[in-house]
Amino acid sequence: METKPLQDQYLRGRGLVSKPSLNFLRTYYLNAIALKISSN
């Protein structure tokens, strides 16, 4: 399982969409984009 970390990361991302940390990262990323757009 350690041979393909990127694929494992992708599968974990799809399987654990409701995970708090993943949800927080998605929200943070979207907020960062929104701030960049609104600041310009």
XYZ file of C-alpha atoms in Angstrom:
40
model
C 0.000 0.000 0.000
C 2.988 2.280 0.525
C 4.164 1.805 -3.054
C 1.606 4.229 -4.528
C 1.021 7.060 -2.044
C -0.671 9.290 -4.609
C -3.180 6.637 -5.586
C -3.798 5.827 -1.917
C -4.336 9.505 -1.219
C -6.823 9.706 -4.082
C -8.742 6.633 -2.950
C -8.817 7.885 0.625
C -10.075 11.244 -0.597
C -12.946 9.596 -2.453
C -13.768 7.166 0.355
C -13.572 9.599 3.254
C -15.282 12.659 1.862
C -17.141 13.187 5.126
C -13.944 13.119 7.192
C -13.713 16.341 9.252
C -10.113 17.135 8.285
C -10.770 16.584 4.582
C -13.915 18.678 4.748
C -11.965 21.425 6.511
C -9.265 21.385 3.832
C -11.869 21.653 1.080
C -13.603 24.536 2.853
C -10.281 26.298 3.477
C -9.261 25.891 -0.173
C -12.575 27.204 -1.481
C -12.487 30.130 0.948
C -8.943 31.005 -0.146
C -10.072 31.122 -3.778
C -13.092 33.247 -2.885
C -10.888 35.694 -0.974
C -8.474 35.949 -3.902
C -11.328 36.683 -6.309
C -13.016 39.210 -4.028
C -9.769 41.014 -3.159
C -8.981 41.773 -6.803
